[in-house]
Amino acid sequence: MTDAHHPAAPAASTALDMERFRLKHFLESLGDDELERRTDATPLTEIAAILEGNPRAVWFDAPGGESTSLCGSVVAGRNRIAQAFGTTPDGLLPEIMARLRRKGEVVEVASDVAPVQQVVLTGDECDLTTLPVHLQHGMDGAPYISASIDFVRDPETGWTNVGIRRLMLRGRRVAGVDVVAPSDLRAIYLAHAARGERLPIAFAVGSHPIDHVAATMRIPTDELALIASLRDAPLPVVKCVTNDLMVPADAEFIIEGYLHEHGHTEPEGPYGEFLGYYGGVKRNPLFHVTAITHRRDAVFQTATISGPSMATTDTAQLSALRTEVMVWRALETAVRQVDGVYANPATGGMFNVRVAMRQRVPGEARNAITAVFSSLANVKHVFVVDPDIDIFSDAQMDWALATRFQADRDLVVVTGLRAMPLDPSLAGSHQGAKAGFDLTLPILKPGAKRSMEHRVPAPPVFDGPRFDSWLAALEDGPKSFNELMSATGTQDGREVVRWLEDIGATRSITRDDEGRYHFEQ
């Protein structure tokens, strides 16, 4: 173990706050309703069971009895992600969309001020097996580092590509990396392997929730700047010790190394995948470690993935936000007024998408459905509702499906589309079907009102105009029963019933199709 020793990078603004977006400080900001703290030694064999289905993040002070603390499920709740962005769960998507429109600033700092390089391990000092890495699922092929954010440089654009990949421990300085799914990293790696070249790569472990959200996005830009945009603050970066990659200087850990030049040659898996089922053994590249750097009091991080409690996993919550962002961007040009987008994390955060919108012309709901189909291959079912439906409420969505939908009229099905290969219902195919559910009410003609059968009951509000008497109120014009109560401010509707009976003996009172009371002229 040595102190950071490579030459200082040029630039550097020592005035940058490199603690504001530290994972440890975010954990310390969480209340007891969002964080469970375990101060006693916890066997690594118990970590997965403690995290499974736990609605709170968990911070283990002594995982495996070791001194490096471990946290898990940090972004496995929308409340916590919203807190990281300084907003509410309902306001999270609008806040992210607003930040994505701002240009991010990336500032290089010197190694001697980069917290993540307070301790530097190289060569034989590196040992992945000294880190608190645990077995996550019963049939996993080995313990996995699951909360790792990867950084590579695209030689064609010069941009840094950022993503999230898991690392399967294969030895002290060797790990398997899943580079199977279509991604920018896969394209960059295959180009290097075709030339017989190693691909330099670095992994951050122990990152602020905002960084994890940024790592899931697919937006053509330098993704270091994307992290800065979502932080809404300059991102301090430092050059790696053993390669030229720039990485967040305020992370807890950085694991440096390279993907070997031999291509997808080594077995990786099985592993509990983010859709809630196991993925089998696949061929993948090997990652070779060349350095591990970290803060002196670093917190290691693990992510919850798969299992029976999908909604309380890190991957489902992150996938949901990414889906919402991509869908919102697609809808901005497809329809006139979108009120909300929600991807249910219980479905992996991508298969079922809910859209609230205000239809202006017939067919807009179907336009929205087809736009969502095209926005992401992973989206499978789209539910479009009117703004009066709370898209975050399973109960209200079920009610809209039950009462505003006719399968022979409102179901949109498209077949033969590219699909998510991990979906077990595909039975090995790479193409599937998508279904759209138009749960909107019929569009009204200008000036028309909803029929009584389409109006949603709500508790009465007694704020109508006041009159000297009920007689004066009815002489003014037709009134609902609620308006008659408001007319005199009575607290008891039975008084109105008695008066209507009494006045009916001398005046003819009728009711129209909406139940309003009239004096017959």
Short mmCIF file of C-alpha atoms in Angstrom, two decimals:
data_model
loop_
_atom_site.label_atom_id
_atom_site.label_comp_id
_atom_site.label_asym_id
_atom_site.label_seq_id
_atom_site.Cartn_x
_atom_site.Cartn_y
_atom_site.Cartn_z
CA MET A 1 0.00 0.00 0.00
CA THR A 2 1.43 3.34 -1.03
CA ASP A 3 0.33 6.93 -1.30
CA ALA A 4 -0.58 8.31 -4.73
CA HIS A 5 2.67 8.75 -6.60
CA HIS A 6 2.14 9.37 -10.30
CA PRO A 7 2.84 12.86 -11.69
CA ALA A 8 0.15 15.43 -11.01
CA ALA A 9 -2.24 16.13 -13.85
CA PRO A 10 -2.30 19.65 -15.25
CA ALA A 11 -5.27 21.87 -14.49
CA ALA A 12 -6.91 21.43 -11.25
CA SER A 13 -9.09 23.56 -9.32
CA THR A 14 -8.49 22.81 -5.68
CA ALA A 15 -11.56 24.92 -4.90
CA LEU A 16 -13.81 22.18 -6.27
CA ASP A 17 -15.98 20.57 -3.61
CA MET A 18 -15.01 16.91 -3.79
CA GLU A 19 -17.14 15.90 -0.82
CA ARG A 20 -20.55 17.15 -1.97
CA PHE A 21 -21.18 14.13 -4.20
CA ARG A 22 -19.44 11.58 -2.05
CA LEU A 23 -21.42 8.35 -1.53
CA LYS A 24 -20.56 8.20 2.16
CA HIS A 25 -22.00 11.65 2.79
CA PHE A 26 -25.17 10.74 0.91
CA LEU A 27 -25.58 7.71 3.16
CA GLU A 28 -25.10 9.90 6.22
CA SER A 29 -27.88 12.20 4.97
CA LEU A 30 -30.49 9.43 4.92
CA GLY A 31 -32.95 9.11 7.78
CA ASP A 32 -33.86 5.90 9.58
CA ASP A 33 -36.81 5.44 7.21
CA GLU A 34 -34.40 5.12 4.26
CA LEU A 35 -31.24 3.61 5.79
CA GLU A 36 -30.60 0.58 7.99
CA ARG A 37 -27.23 0.72 9.77
CA ARG A 38 -25.59 -2.52 10.92
CA THR A 39 -22.70 -1.81 13.27
CA ASP A 40 -21.89 -5.40 14.27
CA ALA A 41 -19.88 -7.78 12.13
CA THR A 42 -22.08 -9.32 9.42
CA PRO A 43 -21.00 -12.52 7.65
CA LEU A 44 -20.73 -12.06 3.90
CA THR A 45 -23.04 -15.06 3.53
CA GLU A 46 -25.87 -13.04 5.10
CA ILE A 47 -25.54 -9.87 3.01
CA ALA A 48 -27.79 -10.97 0.12
CA ALA A 49 -30.60 -12.18 2.40
CA ILE A 50 -30.54 -8.94 4.39
CA LEU A 51 -30.82 -6.86 1.20
CA GLU A 52 -33.50 -9.01 -0.47
CA GLY A 53 -36.83 -7.16 -0.47
CA ASN A 54 -35.52 -4.60 2.03
CA PRO A 55 -37.17 -1.24 1.34
CA ARG A 56 -34.20 0.58 2.89
CA ALA A 57 -30.58 0.92 1.91
CA VAL A 58 -28.27 -0.99 4.26
CA TRP A 59 -24.86 0.10 5.50
CA PHE A 60 -22.68 -2.65 6.97
CA ASP A 61 -19.87 -1.31 9.14
CA ALA A 62 -17.99 -4.62 9.30
CA PRO A 63 -18.98 -6.94 6.44
CA GLY A 64 -17.24 -10.26 6.95
CA GLY A 65 -15.68 -8.74 10.05
CA GLU A 66 -13.47 -6.55 7.86
CA SER A 67 -12.68 -2.87 8.28
CA THR A 68 -13.93 -1.71 4.85
CA SER A 69 -17.61 -0.89 5.18
CA LEU A 70 -20.19 -1.95 2.58
CA CYS A 71 -23.47 -0.43 1.47
CA GLY A 72 -26.22 -1.94 -0.66
CA SER A 73 -29.55 -1.02 -2.29
CA VAL A 74 -28.63 2.67 -2.25
CA VAL A 75 -30.69 3.48 -5.37
CA ALA A 76 -33.28 0.73 -4.85
CA GLY A 77 -35.97 3.26 -3.91
CA ARG A 78 -37.33 6.22 -5.87
CA ASN A 79 -37.47 8.28 -2.68
CA ARG A 80 -33.71 7.98 -2.24
CA ILE A 81 -32.95 8.84 -5.85
CA ALA A 82 -35.24 11.85 -5.56
CA GLN A 83 -33.44 12.95 -2.41
CA ALA A 84 -30.13 12.72 -4.26
CA PHE A 85 -31.54 15.15 -6.85
CA GLY A 86 -33.07 17.40 -4.20
CA THR A 87 -36.65 16.82 -5.31
CA THR A 88 -39.69 14.60 -4.75
CA PRO A 89 -40.49 11.23 -6.36
CA ASP A 90 -43.17 12.88 -8.53
CA GLY A 91 -40.78 15.67 -9.50
CA LEU A 92 -37.83 13.39 -10.25
CA LEU A 93 -38.35 12.94 -13.99
CA PRO A 94 -38.97 16.67 -14.70
CA GLU A 95 -35.86 17.53 -12.68
CA ILE A 96 -33.72 15.06 -14.64
CA MET A 97 -35.09 16.33 -17.95
CA ALA A 98 -34.29 19.91 -16.95
CA ARG A 99 -30.73 19.04 -15.97
CA LEU A 100 -30.12 17.11 -19.18
CA ARG A 101 -30.71 20.35 -21.10
CA ARG A 102 -27.75 22.02 -19.34
CA LYS A 103 -24.16 21.73 -20.45
CA GLY A 104 -21.93 19.85 -18.04
CA GLU A 105 -18.45 21.02 -17.04
CA VAL A 106 -15.63 18.53 -16.46
CA VAL A 107 -12.58 19.74 -14.52
CA GLU A 108 -9.33 17.78 -14.27
CA VAL A 109 -7.69 17.81 -10.86
CA ALA A 110 -4.24 16.76 -9.72
CA SER A 111 -3.70 13.36 -8.14
CA ASP A 112 -2.58 14.87 -4.84
CA VAL A 113 -6.02 16.46 -4.34
CA ALA A 114 -8.12 13.60 -5.73
CA PRO A 115 -9.68 11.76 -2.76
CA VAL A 116 -10.03 8.54 -4.74
CA GLN A 117 -6.24 8.36 -5.07
CA GLN A 118 -5.44 8.82 -1.39
CA VAL A 119 -4.41 5.14 -1.42
CA VAL A 120 -2.91 3.52 -4.52
CA LEU A 121 -2.29 -0.20 -5.02
CA THR A 122 -0.49 -1.48 -8.12
CA GLY A 123 0.93 -4.77 -9.37
CA ASP A 124 0.89 -7.57 -6.83
CA GLU A 125 -0.60 -5.20 -4.22
CA CYS A 126 -3.92 -5.40 -6.11
CA ASP A 127 -6.28 -8.09 -4.85
CA LEU A 128 -9.98 -8.15 -5.66
CA THR A 129 -10.53 -10.86 -3.09
CA THR A 130 -9.67 -8.48 -0.24
CA LEU A 131 -12.76 -6.40 -1.09
CA PRO A 132 -16.11 -7.22 0.62
CA VAL A 133 -17.61 -8.96 -2.41
CA HIS A 134 -20.40 -11.44 -1.63
CA LEU A 135 -22.35 -14.15 -3.44
CA GLN A 136 -25.64 -12.54 -4.46
CA HIS A 137 -27.80 -15.40 -5.77
CA GLY A 138 -27.78 -19.11 -5.04
CA MET A 139 -26.73 -20.24 -8.54
CA ASP A 140 -24.30 -17.42 -9.37
CA GLY A 141 -21.00 -18.64 -10.81
CA ALA A 142 -18.95 -16.65 -8.27
CA PRO A 143 -19.15 -13.49 -6.15
CA TYR A 144 -19.79 -10.40 -8.27
CA ILE A 145 -18.87 -6.73 -7.97
CA SER A 146 -22.28 -5.43 -9.02
CA ALA A 147 -22.29 -1.65 -8.45
CA SER A 148 -19.39 -0.85 -10.76
CA ILE A 149 -19.56 2.05 -13.24
CA ASP A 150 -17.23 1.56 -16.21
CA PHE A 151 -15.24 4.19 -18.11
CA VAL A 152 -13.64 3.70 -21.54
CA ARG A 153 -12.60 6.08 -24.30
CA ASP A 154 -14.10 5.82 -27.77
CA PRO A 155 -11.15 6.41 -30.14
CA GLU A 156 -13.48 7.48 -32.95
CA THR A 157 -15.07 10.37 -31.06
CA GLY A 158 -12.58 10.94 -28.25
CA TRP A 159 -15.51 10.83 -25.83
CA THR A 160 -15.55 8.89 -22.59
CA ASN A 161 -18.23 6.22 -22.59
CA VAL A 162 -19.81 5.44 -19.23
CA GLY A 163 -21.93 2.41 -18.38
CA ILE A 164 -22.69 -0.13 -15.67
CA ARG A 165 -21.15 -3.60 -15.88
CA ARG A 166 -20.77 -6.41 -13.37
CA LEU A 167 -17.47 -8.08 -12.54
CA MET A 168 -17.34 -11.83 -11.81
CA LEU A 169 -14.36 -12.60 -9.59
CA ARG A 170 -12.09 -15.10 -11.38
CA GLY A 171 -8.98 -14.52 -9.29
CA ARG A 172 -7.09 -11.91 -7.33
CA ARG A 173 -6.53 -9.70 -10.37
CA VAL A 174 -8.88 -11.22 -12.96
CA ALA A 175 -12.64 -10.89 -13.46
CA GLY A 176 -15.21 -11.70 -16.11
CA VAL A 177 -17.19 -8.80 -17.58
CA ASP A 178 -20.58 -9.04 -19.28
CA VAL A 179 -20.09 -7.36 -22.68
CA VAL A 180 -22.79 -9.35 -24.47
CA ALA A 181 -25.80 -7.05 -24.79
CA PRO A 182 -25.77 -4.42 -27.59
CA SER A 183 -23.96 -1.40 -26.18
CA ASP A 184 -21.37 1.23 -26.99
CA LEU A 185 -18.84 -0.62 -24.85
CA ARG A 186 -19.35 -3.81 -26.86
CA ALA A 187 -18.77 -1.95 -30.15
CA ILE A 188 -15.65 -0.24 -28.81
CA TYR A 189 -14.28 -3.49 -27.39
CA LEU A 190 -14.91 -5.54 -30.53
CA ALA A 191 -13.05 -2.95 -32.61
CA HIS A 192 -10.04 -3.23 -30.27
CA ALA A 193 -10.18 -7.04 -30.25
CA ALA A 194 -10.34 -7.13 -34.06
CA ARG A 195 -7.05 -5.22 -34.09
CA GLY A 196 -5.57 -7.48 -31.40
CA GLU A 197 -5.48 -4.58 -28.93
CA ARG A 198 -6.30 -4.46 -25.24
CA LEU A 199 -8.99 -1.99 -24.20
CA PRO A 200 -8.06 0.20 -21.21
CA ILE A 201 -11.00 0.40 -18.80
CA ALA A 202 -11.65 1.63 -15.27
CA PHE A 203 -14.47 0.86 -12.85
CA ALA A 204 -15.74 3.17 -10.12
CA VAL A 205 -17.22 1.36 -7.12
CA GLY A 206 -18.91 3.53 -4.53
CA SER A 207 -20.60 6.36 -6.43
CA HIS A 208 -23.26 8.97 -5.74
CA PRO A 209 -26.77 7.97 -6.94
CA ILE A 210 -26.68 10.70 -9.60
CA ASP A 211 -23.63 9.06 -11.19
CA HIS A 212 -25.49 5.76 -11.41
CA VAL A 213 -28.44 7.45 -13.10
CA ALA A 214 -26.10 9.10 -15.60
CA ALA A 215 -24.37 5.78 -16.35
CA THR A 216 -27.65 4.24 -17.52
CA MET A 217 -28.41 6.94 -20.11
CA ARG A 218 -27.88 6.46 -23.83
CA ILE A 219 -27.36 9.98 -25.10
CA PRO A 220 -24.70 10.66 -27.77
CA THR A 221 -22.25 12.86 -25.91
CA ASP A 222 -19.14 12.67 -23.76
CA GLU A 223 -20.67 10.95 -20.78
CA LEU A 224 -18.36 12.53 -18.22
CA ALA A 225 -20.07 15.78 -19.18
CA LEU A 226 -23.40 13.98 -18.83
CA ILE A 227 -22.58 13.14 -15.21
CA ALA A 228 -21.75 16.80 -14.65
CA SER A 229 -25.05 17.87 -16.24
CA LEU A 230 -27.06 15.61 -13.96
CA ARG A 231 -25.06 16.69 -10.92
CA ASP A 232 -25.75 20.28 -11.94
CA ALA A 233 -22.19 20.99 -10.84
CA PRO A 234 -18.66 20.65 -12.26
CA LEU A 235 -17.37 17.06 -12.24
CA PRO A 236 -13.81 16.70 -10.87
CA VAL A 237 -11.88 14.00 -12.74
CA VAL A 238 -8.39 12.61 -12.30
CA LYS A 239 -6.17 10.62 -14.65
CA CYS A 240 -5.85 6.96 -13.78
CA VAL A 241 -2.58 5.65 -12.35
CA THR A 242 -1.94 2.99 -15.02
CA ASN A 243 -3.74 4.37 -18.09
CA ASP A 244 -4.86 7.71 -19.50
CA LEU A 245 -8.57 7.42 -18.67
CA MET A 246 -10.23 10.17 -16.69
CA VAL A 247 -12.43 9.04 -13.79
CA PRO A 248 -14.42 10.81 -11.04
CA ALA A 249 -11.95 12.08 -8.48
CA ASP A 250 -14.55 11.90 -5.70
CA ALA A 251 -15.49 8.20 -6.02
CA GLU A 252 -14.84 5.74 -3.20
CA PHE A 253 -12.89 3.16 -5.26
CA ILE A 254 -11.43 3.01 -8.78
CA ILE A 255 -10.37 -0.35 -10.22
CA GLU A 256 -8.10 0.13 -13.25
CA GLY A 257 -7.11 -2.37 -15.88
CA TYR A 258 -7.87 -3.63 -19.37
CA LEU A 259 -10.12 -6.04 -21.27
CA HIS A 260 -7.96 -8.67 -22.94
CA GLU A 261 -7.54 -8.70 -26.70
CA HIS A 262 -8.83 -12.25 -27.26
CA GLY A 263 -12.55 -11.43 -27.54
CA HIS A 264 -15.48 -13.30 -26.01
CA THR A 265 -13.57 -16.41 -25.03
CA GLU A 266 -14.17 -17.05 -21.32
CA PRO A 267 -17.29 -18.45 -19.58
CA GLU A 268 -19.12 -15.92 -17.40
CA GLY A 269 -22.19 -16.64 -15.28
CA PRO A 270 -24.71 -17.91 -14.34
CA TYR A 271 -26.06 -14.74 -12.75
CA GLY A 272 -29.40 -13.45 -11.50
CA GLU A 273 -30.32 -10.95 -14.22
CA PHE A 274 -32.25 -7.70 -13.90
CA LEU A 275 -35.51 -9.17 -15.27
CA GLY A 276 -35.87 -11.43 -12.25
CA TYR A 277 -34.55 -14.67 -13.77
CA TYR A 278 -31.14 -16.29 -14.12
CA GLY A 279 -29.00 -15.74 -17.16
CA GLY A 280 -26.96 -18.74 -18.23
CA VAL A 281 -23.23 -19.10 -18.84
CA LYS A 282 -22.02 -16.87 -21.69
CA ARG A 283 -18.71 -16.18 -23.38
CA ASN A 284 -17.21 -12.86 -22.37
CA PRO A 285 -13.86 -11.03 -22.20
CA LEU A 286 -11.62 -11.08 -19.15
CA PHE A 287 -10.75 -7.96 -17.18
CA HIS A 288 -7.20 -7.75 -15.82
CA VAL A 289 -6.55 -5.40 -12.89
CA THR A 290 -3.55 -3.07 -13.01
CA ALA A 291 -4.37 -0.75 -10.07
CA ILE A 292 -6.86 -0.20 -7.27
CA THR A 293 -7.15 3.27 -5.78
CA HIS A 294 -9.48 4.43 -3.03
CA ARG A 295 -10.21 6.89 -0.27
CA ARG A 296 -8.63 6.16 3.12
CA ASP A 297 -12.06 5.61 4.71
CA ALA A 298 -13.72 4.26 1.56
CA VAL A 299 -17.16 2.65 1.46
CA PHE A 300 -17.53 -0.29 -0.92
CA GLN A 301 -20.86 -0.70 -2.72
CA THR A 302 -23.02 -3.58 -3.90
CA ALA A 303 -26.18 -3.39 -6.02
CA THR A 304 -29.32 -5.47 -5.66
CA ILE A 305 -30.28 -7.23 -8.87
CA SER A 306 -33.01 -9.76 -9.70
CA GLY A 307 -34.97 -11.91 -7.28
CA PRO A 308 -38.64 -12.00 -6.23
CA SER A 309 -38.71 -8.36 -5.02
CA MET A 310 -37.93 -6.59 -8.27
CA ALA A 311 -39.33 -3.20 -7.26
CA THR A 312 -36.78 -2.90 -4.44
CA THR A 313 -33.68 -3.54 -6.53
CA ASP A 314 -31.13 -0.99 -7.69
CA THR A 315 -31.25 -2.12 -11.30
CA ALA A 316 -35.04 -1.90 -11.60
CA GLN A 317 -35.16 1.64 -10.20
CA LEU A 318 -32.30 2.79 -12.45
CA SER A 319 -33.78 1.09 -15.50
CA ALA A 320 -37.13 2.72 -14.77
CA LEU A 321 -35.64 6.21 -14.77
CA ARG A 322 -33.69 5.57 -17.96
CA THR A 323 -36.85 4.27 -19.63
CA GLU A 324 -38.83 7.30 -18.51
CA VAL A 325 -36.23 9.70 -19.89
CA MET A 326 -36.03 7.96 -23.27
CA VAL A 327 -39.82 7.68 -23.56
CA TRP A 328 -40.37 11.32 -22.59
CA ARG A 329 -37.87 12.46 -25.23
CA ALA A 330 -39.69 10.37 -27.85
CA LEU A 331 -43.10 11.71 -26.85
CA GLU A 332 -42.00 15.34 -26.99
CA THR A 333 -42.17 15.26 -30.78
CA ALA A 334 -44.97 12.71 -31.16
CA VAL A 335 -47.85 14.31 -29.22
CA ARG A 336 -48.81 17.76 -28.02
CA GLN A 337 -49.11 17.47 -24.24
CA VAL A 338 -47.51 14.80 -22.04
CA ASP A 339 -48.33 15.05 -18.34
CA GLY A 340 -46.25 12.17 -17.00
CA VAL A 341 -44.32 8.99 -17.73
CA TYR A 342 -43.72 6.13 -15.31
CA ALA A 343 -41.97 2.81 -15.85
CA ASN A 344 -43.00 0.32 -13.18
CA PRO A 345 -39.85 -1.03 -11.47
CA ALA A 346 -41.69 -4.25 -10.56
CA THR A 347 -41.41 -5.19 -14.26
CA GLY A 348 -37.68 -4.56 -14.39
CA GLY A 349 -38.16 -0.86 -15.03
CA MET A 350 -38.59 -1.20 -18.77
CA PHE A 351 -41.29 -3.64 -19.91
CA ASN A 352 -44.43 -1.81 -18.72
CA VAL A 353 -44.67 1.95 -19.33
CA ARG A 354 -47.47 4.27 -18.24
CA VAL A 355 -48.14 7.59 -19.98
CA ALA A 356 -50.50 10.31 -18.82
CA MET A 357 -51.43 12.76 -21.55
CA ARG A 358 -54.10 15.23 -22.57
CA GLN A 359 -55.52 14.21 -25.93
CA ARG A 360 -56.31 17.17 -28.18
CA VAL A 361 -57.41 15.28 -31.30
CA PRO A 362 -58.58 11.71 -31.92
CA GLY A 363 -55.74 9.24 -32.37
CA GLU A 364 -53.14 11.00 -30.22
CA ALA A 365 -53.18 8.22 -27.64
CA ARG A 366 -52.33 5.72 -30.37
CA ASN A 367 -49.60 8.03 -31.67
CA ALA A 368 -48.15 8.00 -28.17
CA ILE A 369 -48.28 4.22 -28.03
CA THR A 370 -46.41 3.77 -31.31
CA ALA A 371 -43.85 6.42 -30.35
CA VAL A 372 -43.09 4.54 -27.13
CA PHE A 373 -42.82 1.26 -29.05
CA SER A 374 -40.11 2.84 -31.20
CA SER A 375 -38.22 4.57 -28.40
CA LEU A 376 -36.76 1.45 -26.76
CA ALA A 377 -36.56 -2.18 -27.82
CA ASN A 378 -37.09 -3.19 -24.19
CA VAL A 379 -40.54 -1.62 -23.85
CA LYS A 380 -43.20 -4.30 -24.18
CA HIS A 381 -46.52 -2.88 -22.91
CA VAL A 382 -47.71 0.75 -23.00
CA PHE A 383 -50.67 2.09 -21.02
CA VAL A 384 -51.96 5.57 -21.94
CA VAL A 385 -54.36 7.36 -19.58
CA ASP A 386 -55.94 10.77 -19.12
CA PRO A 387 -54.34 13.23 -16.67
CA ASP A 388 -56.95 12.45 -13.99
CA ILE A 389 -55.36 9.01 -13.48
CA ASP A 390 -52.36 8.79 -11.12
CA ILE A 391 -49.82 6.78 -13.12
CA PHE A 392 -47.89 6.01 -9.92
CA SER A 393 -50.94 4.24 -8.46
CA ASP A 394 -51.40 0.56 -9.32
CA ALA A 395 -54.97 0.79 -8.03
CA GLN A 396 -55.92 3.70 -10.30
CA MET A 397 -54.27 2.08 -13.31
CA ASP A 398 -56.18 -1.14 -12.70
CA TRP A 399 -59.39 0.89 -12.40
CA ALA A 400 -58.72 2.65 -15.70
CA LEU A 401 -57.99 -0.67 -17.40
CA ALA A 402 -61.21 -2.13 -16.01
CA THR A 403 -63.52 0.78 -16.91
CA ARG A 404 -62.03 2.67 -19.87
CA PHE A 405 -60.79 -0.15 -22.08
CA GLN A 406 -62.44 -2.45 -24.63
CA ALA A 407 -60.06 -5.05 -26.04
CA ASP A 408 -61.60 -5.09 -29.53
CA ARG A 409 -61.40 -1.29 -29.77
CA ASP A 410 -58.54 -0.03 -27.61
CA LEU A 411 -55.82 -2.67 -27.93
CA VAL A 412 -52.87 -1.97 -30.25
CA VAL A 413 -50.66 -4.98 -31.06
CA VAL A 414 -47.52 -4.90 -33.23
CA THR A 415 -45.51 -8.05 -33.95
CA GLY A 416 -42.06 -8.84 -35.30
CA LEU A 417 -40.21 -6.09 -33.40
CA ARG A 418 -36.71 -6.36 -31.93
CA ALA A 419 -36.95 -7.44 -28.32
CA MET A 420 -34.85 -7.87 -25.17
CA PRO A 421 -33.14 -11.29 -25.59
CA LEU A 422 -33.23 -11.95 -21.82
CA ASP A 423 -37.05 -12.00 -21.85
CA PRO A 424 -37.80 -15.68 -21.11
CA SER A 425 -41.20 -15.46 -22.83
CA LEU A 426 -39.43 -15.09 -26.19
CA ALA A 427 -38.36 -18.74 -26.02
CA GLY A 428 -35.04 -17.92 -27.71
CA SER A 429 -36.34 -15.55 -30.37
CA HIS A 430 -34.92 -12.04 -30.81
CA GLN A 431 -38.25 -10.65 -32.06
CA GLY A 432 -41.45 -10.20 -30.13
CA ALA A 433 -44.78 -8.44 -29.89
CA LYS A 434 -45.69 -5.20 -28.19
CA ALA A 435 -49.13 -4.23 -26.89
CA GLY A 436 -50.59 -0.77 -26.32
CA PHE A 437 -53.60 -0.13 -24.10
CA ASP A 438 -55.59 3.04 -24.83
CA LEU A 439 -57.22 3.76 -21.48
CA THR A 440 -58.36 7.28 -22.35
CA LEU A 441 -61.94 8.54 -22.31
CA PRO A 442 -63.60 9.61 -25.59
CA ILE A 443 -62.56 13.06 -26.76
CA LEU A 444 -65.27 15.70 -26.27
CA LYS A 445 -66.45 18.12 -28.89
CA PRO A 446 -65.76 21.80 -28.09
CA GLY A 447 -68.06 23.02 -25.33
CA ALA A 448 -69.40 19.54 -24.55
CA LYS A 449 -69.44 17.99 -21.07
CA ARG A 450 -68.73 14.44 -20.01
CA SER A 451 -71.78 12.24 -19.64
CA MET A 452 -72.71 11.40 -16.08
CA GLU A 453 -71.37 7.86 -16.62
CA HIS A 454 -67.87 9.21 -17.35
CA ARG A 455 -67.64 11.56 -14.37
CA VAL A 456 -65.67 10.47 -11.33
CA PRO A 457 -67.42 10.90 -7.95
CA ALA A 458 -65.64 12.90 -5.26
CA PRO A 459 -66.64 14.21 -1.81
CA PRO A 460 -68.90 17.30 -2.00
CA VAL A 461 -67.39 20.78 -1.76
CA PHE A 462 -69.76 23.42 -0.39
CA ASP A 463 -68.44 26.56 -2.03
CA GLY A 464 -71.30 27.60 -4.29
CA PRO A 465 -72.91 31.09 -4.34
CA ARG A 466 -74.94 32.12 -1.28
CA PHE A 467 -78.62 33.16 -1.25
CA ASP A 468 -81.04 34.38 1.39
CA SER A 469 -83.06 31.19 1.08
CA TRP A 470 -83.42 27.95 -0.87
CA LEU A 471 -86.38 29.49 -2.61
CA ALA A 472 -84.20 32.35 -3.87
CA ALA A 473 -81.56 29.86 -4.98
CA LEU A 474 -84.01 27.88 -7.14
CA GLU A 475 -85.60 31.03 -8.51
CA ASP A 476 -82.08 32.00 -9.65
CA GLY A 477 -81.86 28.83 -11.75
CA PRO A 478 -81.41 25.05 -11.61
CA LYS A 479 -79.30 23.77 -8.69
CA SER A 480 -77.77 20.46 -7.71
CA PHE A 481 -78.43 19.21 -4.22
CA ASN A 482 -74.89 20.18 -3.27
CA GLU A 483 -75.51 23.73 -4.57
CA LEU A 484 -78.71 23.97 -2.56
CA MET A 485 -76.80 23.10 0.60
CA SER A 486 -74.18 25.69 -0.26
CA ALA A 487 -76.87 28.31 -0.95
CA THR A 488 -77.62 28.83 2.74
CA GLY A 489 -74.58 27.23 4.30
CA THR A 490 -76.53 24.47 5.97
CA GLN A 491 -74.53 21.66 7.55
CA ASP A 492 -77.37 19.17 7.26
CA GLY A 493 -78.74 17.95 3.92
CA ARG A 494 -81.84 16.56 5.63
CA GLU A 495 -83.03 20.13 6.10
CA VAL A 496 -83.01 20.56 2.33
CA VAL A 497 -84.92 17.30 1.86
CA ARG A 498 -87.67 18.48 4.22
CA TRP A 499 -87.86 21.88 2.51
CA LEU A 500 -88.09 20.30 -0.95
CA GLU A 501 -90.97 18.15 0.26
CA ASP A 502 -92.75 21.13 1.80
CA ILE A 503 -92.25 23.50 -1.14
CA GLY A 504 -93.32 20.75 -3.48
CA ALA A 505 -96.82 21.00 -2.05
CA THR A 506 -97.22 24.49 -3.56
CA ARG A 507 -94.66 24.63 -6.39
CA SER A 508 -93.88 22.06 -9.08
CA ILE A 509 -90.25 20.88 -8.77
CA THR A 510 -88.64 18.73 -11.45
CA ARG A 511 -85.19 17.27 -12.01
CA ASP A 512 -83.18 17.13 -15.24
CA ASP A 513 -80.88 14.39 -16.57
CA GLU A 514 -78.02 15.61 -14.38
CA GLY A 515 -80.14 15.57 -11.24
CA ARG A 516 -80.49 19.35 -10.87
CA TYR A 517 -83.63 20.75 -9.25
CA HIS A 518 -85.88 23.15 -11.21
CA PHE A 519 -89.00 25.15 -10.57
CA GLU A 520 -91.24 24.19 -13.42
CA GLN A 521 -92.25 27.36 -15.19
#
